[in-house]
Amino acid sequence: MLIKCITVGALETNCYIVADEKTLECAVIDPGADASTILDYLEEAHLSCRFILLTHGHFDHTGAVNDILAETDARLFVHKADVGVTVGGDYYRFIPPADTQYYADGDTVCVGDVSFTVIETPGHTPGSVTLLCAQGDEQVYFTGDTLFRDSCGRTDFPGSSTEDMLRSLKRLAELPGSGEVYPGHGFSSTLERERSMNYFMKGAVRGAML
């Protein structure tokens, strides 16, 4: 499994490209801006983009979606709860193309031998998801703006929910293993590290408020 992080846009969003190294098929996670940079990497690495997978509908995670769709044969996946509703401080509404696919908890999307399983983790937005990515024995998590290294996503936006965020952090903390965590902003981490050091996740497990 190949994982490439490209930091894009004014808010320095982590866009991830995840590929099956045998088939050179890939998924692009959260292309928030800088479509040309993302497309240039796909071309240079000889990758075929099959899917765009969104962790949520904020503008800094969706801004380059249409440009990527226009230049590839990719299909777009997003949780329906983030479509057409007000999400974020700028009252942005994400309106995807008509042929968009909507995934929900437990759904799986595959790129070659790489699978992405949807874990609903609302709180930052109603339709926020974490993507459990697996190939063989390797498991990693793309947590969007739910779980960051040492922190978690904001819950003071329209559509956000502190109570949902607490439940989502607790759910992630209770997942088995210690897979790598790739968040929507900032540095990567591991579930083991966040269970032991993340103030917000530890509070969610104890039942404390954010």
PDB file of C-alpha atoms in Angstrom:
ATOM      1  CA  MET A   1       0.000   0.000   0.000  1.00  0.00           C
ATOM      2  CA  LEU A   2       1.322   3.400  -1.032  1.00  0.00           C
ATOM      3  CA  ILE A   3       0.225   6.442   0.999  1.00  0.00           C
ATOM      4  CA  LYS A   4       1.131   9.908  -0.223  1.00  0.00           C
ATOM      5  CA  CYS A   5       0.174  13.057   1.701  1.00  0.00           C
ATOM      6  CA  ILE A   6      -0.100  16.338  -0.185  1.00  0.00           C
ATOM      7  CA  THR A   7      -0.834  19.388   1.954  1.00  0.00           C
ATOM      8  CA  VAL A   8      -3.177  21.697   0.049  1.00  0.00           C
ATOM      9  CA  GLY A   9      -4.898  25.061   0.385  1.00  0.00           C
ATOM     10  CA  ALA A  10      -4.746  27.974   2.779  1.00  0.00           C
ATOM     11  CA  LEU A  11      -5.829  25.815   5.734  1.00  0.00           C
ATOM     12  CA  GLU A  12      -3.113  23.230   4.990  1.00  0.00           C
ATOM     13  CA  THR A  13      -5.459  20.297   4.542  1.00  0.00           C
ATOM     14  CA  ASN A  14      -3.933  16.847   4.242  1.00  0.00           C
ATOM     15  CA  CYS A  15      -5.023  15.296   0.962  1.00  0.00           C
ATOM     16  CA  TYR A  16      -4.079  11.619   0.827  1.00  0.00           C
ATOM     17  CA  ILE A  17      -3.503   9.419  -2.194  1.00  0.00           C
ATOM     18  CA  VAL A  18      -3.700   5.726  -1.352  1.00  0.00           C
ATOM     19  CA  ALA A  19      -2.718   3.205  -4.006  1.00  0.00           C
ATOM     20  CA  ASP A  20      -2.438  -0.504  -4.582  1.00  0.00           C
ATOM     21  CA  GLU A  21       1.176  -0.738  -5.728  1.00  0.00           C
ATOM     22  CA  LYS A  22       0.468  -3.796  -7.895  1.00  0.00           C
ATOM     23  CA  THR A  23      -2.449  -2.423  -9.898  1.00  0.00           C
ATOM     24  CA  LEU A  24      -1.479   1.293  -9.602  1.00  0.00           C
ATOM     25  CA  GLU A  25      -5.119   2.062  -8.881  1.00  0.00           C
ATOM     26  CA  CYS A  26      -5.726   4.643  -6.182  1.00  0.00           C
ATOM     27  CA  ALA A  27      -8.211   6.655  -4.163  1.00  0.00           C
ATOM     28  CA  VAL A  28      -7.837  10.355  -3.407  1.00  0.00           C
ATOM     29  CA  ILE A  29      -9.017  11.321   0.074  1.00  0.00           C
ATOM     30  CA  ASP A  30     -10.126  14.917   0.736  1.00  0.00           C
ATOM     31  CA  PRO A  31      -8.850  16.883  -2.282  1.00  0.00           C
ATOM     32  CA  GLY A  32      -9.468  20.272  -0.703  1.00  0.00           C
ATOM     33  CA  ALA A  33      -7.558  22.514  -3.131  1.00  0.00           C
ATOM     34  CA  ASP A  34      -4.661  22.624  -5.600  1.00  0.00           C
ATOM     35  CA  ALA A  35      -6.123  20.179  -8.109  1.00  0.00           C
ATOM     36  CA  SER A  36      -3.195  20.633 -10.490  1.00  0.00           C
ATOM     37  CA  THR A  37      -0.712  19.525  -7.807  1.00  0.00           C
ATOM     38  CA  ILE A  38      -2.760  16.411  -7.079  1.00  0.00           C
ATOM     39  CA  LEU A  39      -3.226  15.576 -10.761  1.00  0.00           C
ATOM     40  CA  ASP A  40       0.472  16.128 -11.470  1.00  0.00           C
ATOM     41  CA  TYR A  41       1.365  13.612  -8.765  1.00  0.00           C
ATOM     42  CA  LEU A  42      -1.079  11.049 -10.160  1.00  0.00           C
ATOM     43  CA  GLU A  43       0.508  11.428 -13.592  1.00  0.00           C
ATOM     44  CA  GLU A  44       4.092  11.298 -12.324  1.00  0.00           C
ATOM     45  CA  ALA A  45       3.369   8.167 -10.257  1.00  0.00           C
ATOM     46  CA  HIS A  46       1.413   6.559 -13.130  1.00  0.00           C
ATOM     47  CA  LEU A  47      -1.624   6.120 -10.890  1.00  0.00           C
ATOM     48  CA  SER A  48      -5.206   5.624 -12.034  1.00  0.00           C
ATOM     49  CA  CYS A  49      -7.677   7.381  -9.733  1.00  0.00           C
ATOM     50  CA  ARG A  50     -10.756   5.209  -9.216  1.00  0.00           C
ATOM     51  CA  PHE A  51     -12.391   7.007  -6.295  1.00  0.00           C
ATOM     52  CA  ILE A  52     -12.519  10.287  -4.425  1.00  0.00           C
ATOM     53  CA  LEU A  53     -13.375   9.576  -0.792  1.00  0.00           C
ATOM     54  CA  LEU A  54     -14.445  12.415   1.492  1.00  0.00           C
ATOM     55  CA  THR A  55     -14.204  12.364   5.275  1.00  0.00           C
ATOM     56  CA  HIS A  56     -16.642  15.296   5.437  1.00  0.00           C
ATOM     57  CA  GLY A  57     -18.077  18.169   3.434  1.00  0.00           C
ATOM     58  CA  HIS A  58     -16.158  21.272   4.517  1.00  0.00           C
ATOM     59  CA  PHE A  59     -14.771  23.469   1.742  1.00  0.00           C
ATOM     60  CA  ASP A  60     -11.138  22.815   2.652  1.00  0.00           C
ATOM     61  CA  HIS A  61     -11.687  19.089   2.048  1.00  0.00           C
ATOM     62  CA  THR A  62     -13.849  19.335  -1.084  1.00  0.00           C
ATOM     63  CA  GLY A  63     -12.552  22.341  -3.026  1.00  0.00           C
ATOM     64  CA  ALA A  64     -10.766  20.378  -5.781  1.00  0.00           C
ATOM     65  CA  VAL A  65     -13.369  17.611  -6.143  1.00  0.00           C
ATOM     66  CA  ASN A  66     -14.912  18.833  -9.393  1.00  0.00           C
ATOM     67  CA  ASP A  67     -11.544  19.426 -11.061  1.00  0.00           C
ATOM     68  CA  ILE A  68     -10.316  15.943 -10.138  1.00  0.00           C
ATOM     69  CA  LEU A  69     -13.561  14.392 -11.388  1.00  0.00           C
ATOM     70  CA  ALA A  70     -13.253  16.288 -14.674  1.00  0.00           C
ATOM     71  CA  GLU A  71      -9.751  14.942 -15.339  1.00  0.00           C
ATOM     72  CA  THR A  72     -10.175  11.328 -14.204  1.00  0.00           C
ATOM     73  CA  ASP A  73     -12.688   8.481 -14.321  1.00  0.00           C
ATOM     74  CA  ALA A  74     -13.089   8.585 -10.552  1.00  0.00           C
ATOM     75  CA  ARG A  75     -16.355   8.176  -8.676  1.00  0.00           C
ATOM     76  CA  LEU A  76     -17.099  10.350  -5.655  1.00  0.00           C
ATOM     77  CA  PHE A  77     -18.127   8.977  -2.258  1.00  0.00           C
ATOM     78  CA  VAL A  78     -19.377  11.053   0.689  1.00  0.00           C
ATOM     79  CA  HIS A  79     -21.751  10.607   3.610  1.00  0.00           C
ATOM     80  CA  LYS A  80     -25.188  11.939   2.712  1.00  0.00           C
ATOM     81  CA  ALA A  81     -25.538  13.851   5.989  1.00  0.00           C
ATOM     82  CA  ASP A  82     -22.988  16.411   4.753  1.00  0.00           C
ATOM     83  CA  VAL A  83     -24.656  17.048   1.395  1.00  0.00           C
ATOM     84  CA  GLY A  84     -26.647  20.237   0.833  1.00  0.00           C
ATOM     85  CA  VAL A  85     -26.684  21.248   4.490  1.00  0.00           C
ATOM     86  CA  THR A  86     -24.934  24.143   6.170  1.00  0.00           C
ATOM     87  CA  VAL A  87     -21.601  22.937   7.512  1.00  0.00           C
ATOM     88  CA  GLY A  88     -18.865  25.219   8.766  1.00  0.00           C
ATOM     89  CA  GLY A  89     -18.310  28.752   9.883  1.00  0.00           C
ATOM     90  CA  ASP A  90     -18.708  30.187   6.386  1.00  0.00           C
ATOM     91  CA  TYR A  91     -22.117  28.535   5.917  1.00  0.00           C
ATOM     92  CA  TYR A  92     -20.705  26.518   3.039  1.00  0.00           C
ATOM     93  CA  ARG A  93     -23.003  23.969   1.415  1.00  0.00           C
ATOM     94  CA  PHE A  94     -21.417  21.052  -0.414  1.00  0.00           C
ATOM     95  CA  ILE A  95     -23.439  20.120  -3.507  1.00  0.00           C
ATOM     96  CA  PRO A  96     -21.847  17.116  -5.257  1.00  0.00           C
ATOM     97  CA  PRO A  97     -22.569  15.863  -8.797  1.00  0.00           C
ATOM     98  CA  ALA A  98     -25.730  13.871  -9.451  1.00  0.00           C
ATOM     99  CA  ASP A  99     -23.875  10.555  -9.806  1.00  0.00           C
ATOM    100  CA  THR A 100     -22.212  10.794  -6.372  1.00  0.00           C
ATOM    101  CA  GLN A 101     -22.262   7.610  -4.276  1.00  0.00           C
ATOM    102  CA  TYR A 102     -23.276   7.845  -0.617  1.00  0.00           C
ATOM    103  CA  TYR A 103     -21.598   5.601   1.900  1.00  0.00           C
ATOM    104  CA  ALA A 104     -22.614   4.828   5.468  1.00  0.00           C
ATOM    105  CA  ASP A 105     -21.317   2.969   8.500  1.00  0.00           C
ATOM    106  CA  GLY A 106     -19.835  -0.409   7.589  1.00  0.00           C
ATOM    107  CA  ASP A 107     -19.708   0.156   3.838  1.00  0.00           C
ATOM    108  CA  THR A 108     -16.493  -0.837   2.055  1.00  0.00           C
ATOM    109  CA  VAL A 109     -14.860   0.564  -1.070  1.00  0.00           C
ATOM    110  CA  CYS A 110     -11.946  -1.324  -2.660  1.00  0.00           C
ATOM    111  CA  VAL A 111      -9.035  -0.208  -4.817  1.00  0.00           C
ATOM    112  CA  GLY A 112      -7.264  -3.355  -5.944  1.00  0.00           C
ATOM    113  CA  ASP A 113      -6.448  -5.212  -2.722  1.00  0.00           C
ATOM    114  CA  VAL A 114      -6.774  -2.068  -0.604  1.00  0.00           C
ATOM    115  CA  SER A 115     -10.091  -1.711   1.228  1.00  0.00           C
ATOM    116  CA  PHE A 116     -11.650   1.351   2.859  1.00  0.00           C
ATOM    117  CA  THR A 117     -14.309   0.658   5.485  1.00  0.00           C
ATOM    118  CA  VAL A 118     -16.515   3.509   6.658  1.00  0.00           C
ATOM    119  CA  ILE A 119     -16.775   4.301  10.370  1.00  0.00           C
ATOM    120  CA  GLU A 120     -19.317   7.020  11.092  1.00  0.00           C
ATOM    121  CA  THR A 121     -17.710   9.577  13.419  1.00  0.00           C
ATOM    122  CA  PRO A 122     -20.011  12.635  13.503  1.00  0.00           C
ATOM    123  CA  GLY A 123     -19.346  15.668  15.639  1.00  0.00           C
ATOM    124  CA  HIS A 124     -17.264  18.044  13.543  1.00  0.00           C
ATOM    125  CA  THR A 125     -19.994  17.699  10.911  1.00  0.00           C
ATOM    126  CA  PRO A 126     -23.096  15.460  10.845  1.00  0.00           C
ATOM    127  CA  GLY A 127     -21.608  13.283   8.112  1.00  0.00           C
ATOM    128  CA  SER A 128     -18.001  13.021   9.272  1.00  0.00           C
ATOM    129  CA  VAL A 129     -16.482   9.589   8.758  1.00  0.00           C
ATOM    130  CA  THR A 130     -13.233   7.819   9.535  1.00  0.00           C
ATOM    131  CA  LEU A 131     -11.921   5.488   6.857  1.00  0.00           C
ATOM    132  CA  LEU A 132     -10.303   2.253   8.036  1.00  0.00           C
ATOM    133  CA  CYS A 133      -7.876   1.371   5.258  1.00  0.00           C
ATOM    134  CA  ALA A 134      -6.505  -2.161   5.126  1.00  0.00           C
ATOM    135  CA  GLN A 135      -4.305  -4.309   2.920  1.00  0.00           C
ATOM    136  CA  GLY A 136      -3.216  -7.659   4.274  1.00  0.00           C
ATOM    137  CA  ASP A 137      -2.209  -7.192   7.911  1.00  0.00           C
ATOM    138  CA  GLU A 138      -1.694  -3.436   7.564  1.00  0.00           C
ATOM    139  CA  GLN A 139      -4.428  -1.165   8.933  1.00  0.00           C
ATOM    140  CA  VAL A 140      -4.439   2.634   9.028  1.00  0.00           C
ATOM    141  CA  TYR A 141      -7.088   5.241   9.790  1.00  0.00           C
ATOM    142  CA  PHE A 142      -7.952   8.407   7.886  1.00  0.00           C
ATOM    143  CA  THR A 143      -9.746  10.433  10.527  1.00  0.00           C
ATOM    144  CA  GLY A 144     -10.501  13.698   8.714  1.00  0.00           C
ATOM    145  CA  ASP A 145     -11.249  16.445  11.229  1.00  0.00           C
ATOM    146  CA  THR A 146     -12.490  14.080  13.935  1.00  0.00           C
ATOM    147  CA  LEU A 147      -9.194  13.013  15.514  1.00  0.00           C
ATOM    148  CA  PHE A 148      -5.946  14.962  15.322  1.00  0.00           C
ATOM    149  CA  ARG A 149      -2.601  14.340  16.950  1.00  0.00           C
ATOM    150  CA  ASP A 150      -3.193  15.549  20.530  1.00  0.00           C
ATOM    151  CA  SER A 151      -6.519  17.141  19.639  1.00  0.00           C
ATOM    152  CA  CYS A 152      -9.885  16.788  17.895  1.00  0.00           C
ATOM    153  CA  GLY A 153     -12.057  18.734  15.467  1.00  0.00           C
ATOM    154  CA  ARG A 154     -13.970  21.875  16.384  1.00  0.00           C
ATOM    155  CA  THR A 155     -17.587  21.555  17.450  1.00  0.00           C
ATOM    156  CA  ASP A 156     -18.612  25.205  17.375  1.00  0.00           C
ATOM    157  CA  PHE A 157     -19.654  25.286  13.701  1.00  0.00           C
ATOM    158  CA  PRO A 158     -23.207  25.068  12.356  1.00  0.00           C
ATOM    159  CA  GLY A 159     -23.981  21.342  12.172  1.00  0.00           C
ATOM    160  CA  SER A 160     -21.358  20.415  14.770  1.00  0.00           C
ATOM    161  CA  SER A 161     -22.145  18.530  17.974  1.00  0.00           C
ATOM    162  CA  THR A 162     -20.019  18.212  21.095  1.00  0.00           C
ATOM    163  CA  GLU A 163     -22.016  15.184  22.247  1.00  0.00           C
ATOM    164  CA  ASP A 164     -21.509  13.422  18.913  1.00  0.00           C
ATOM    165  CA  MET A 165     -17.800  14.234  18.953  1.00  0.00           C
ATOM    166  CA  LEU A 166     -17.426  12.653  22.385  1.00  0.00           C
ATOM    167  CA  ARG A 167     -19.177   9.503  21.212  1.00  0.00           C
ATOM    168  CA  SER A 168     -17.018   9.391  18.090  1.00  0.00           C
ATOM    169  CA  LEU A 169     -13.757   9.806  19.992  1.00  0.00           C
ATOM    170  CA  LYS A 170     -14.809   7.082  22.405  1.00  0.00           C
ATOM    171  CA  ARG A 171     -15.665   4.809  19.495  1.00  0.00           C
ATOM    172  CA  LEU A 172     -12.247   5.346  17.927  1.00  0.00           C
ATOM    173  CA  ALA A 173     -10.505   4.777  21.261  1.00  0.00           C
ATOM    174  CA  GLU A 174     -12.255   1.435  21.613  1.00  0.00           C
ATOM    175  CA  LEU A 175     -11.165   0.126  18.220  1.00  0.00           C
ATOM    176  CA  PRO A 176      -8.716  -2.779  18.434  1.00  0.00           C
ATOM    177  CA  GLY A 177      -5.043  -2.454  17.623  1.00  0.00           C
ATOM    178  CA  SER A 178      -2.796   0.558  17.215  1.00  0.00           C
ATOM    179  CA  GLY A 179      -3.010   1.540  13.572  1.00  0.00           C
ATOM    180  CA  GLU A 180      -1.444   4.657  12.126  1.00  0.00           C
ATOM    181  CA  VAL A 181      -3.720   7.700  12.247  1.00  0.00           C
ATOM    182  CA  TYR A 182      -3.708  10.096   9.300  1.00  0.00           C
ATOM    183  CA  PRO A 183      -5.713  13.238  10.200  1.00  0.00           C
ATOM    184  CA  GLY A 184      -7.148  15.976   8.017  1.00  0.00           C
ATOM    185  CA  HIS A 185      -4.593  18.512   9.292  1.00  0.00           C
ATOM    186  CA  GLY A 186      -1.251  18.262  11.025  1.00  0.00           C
ATOM    187  CA  PHE A 187       1.000  15.323  11.766  1.00  0.00           C
ATOM    188  CA  SER A 188       0.190  11.631  11.768  1.00  0.00           C
ATOM    189  CA  SER A 189      -0.065   9.584  14.956  1.00  0.00           C
ATOM    190  CA  THR A 190      -1.237   6.180  16.144  1.00  0.00           C
ATOM    191  CA  LEU A 191      -4.342   5.051  17.982  1.00  0.00           C
ATOM    192  CA  GLU A 192      -2.156   3.805  20.831  1.00  0.00           C
ATOM    193  CA  ARG A 193      -0.522   7.201  21.236  1.00  0.00           C
ATOM    194  CA  GLU A 194      -3.817   9.074  21.139  1.00  0.00           C
ATOM    195  CA  ARG A 195      -5.455   6.729  23.651  1.00  0.00           C
ATOM    196  CA  SER A 196      -2.682   7.489  26.132  1.00  0.00           C
ATOM    197  CA  MET A 197      -1.872  11.153  25.376  1.00  0.00           C
ATOM    198  CA  ASN A 198      -4.858  12.857  23.717  1.00  0.00           C
ATOM    199  CA  TYR A 199      -6.659  14.904  26.374  1.00  0.00           C
ATOM    200  CA  PHE A 200      -9.919  14.976  24.401  1.00  0.00           C
ATOM    201  CA  MET A 201      -9.978  11.264  23.603  1.00  0.00           C
ATOM    202  CA  LYS A 202      -9.142  10.363  27.206  1.00  0.00           C
ATOM    203  CA  GLY A 203     -11.916  12.645  28.407  1.00  0.00           C
ATOM    204  CA  ALA A 204     -14.385  11.064  25.987  1.00  0.00           C
ATOM    205  CA  VAL A 205     -13.533   7.612  27.326  1.00  0.00           C
ATOM    206  CA  ARG A 206     -14.056   8.846  30.902  1.00  0.00           C
ATOM    207  CA  GLY A 207     -17.325  10.489  29.966  1.00  0.00           C
ATOM    208  CA  ALA A 208     -16.050  14.042  30.524  1.00  0.00           C
ATOM    209  CA  MET A 209     -17.201  17.037  28.491  1.00  0.00           C
ATOM    210  CA  LEU A 210     -15.024  18.797  25.908  1.00  0.00           C
TER     211      LEU A 210
END
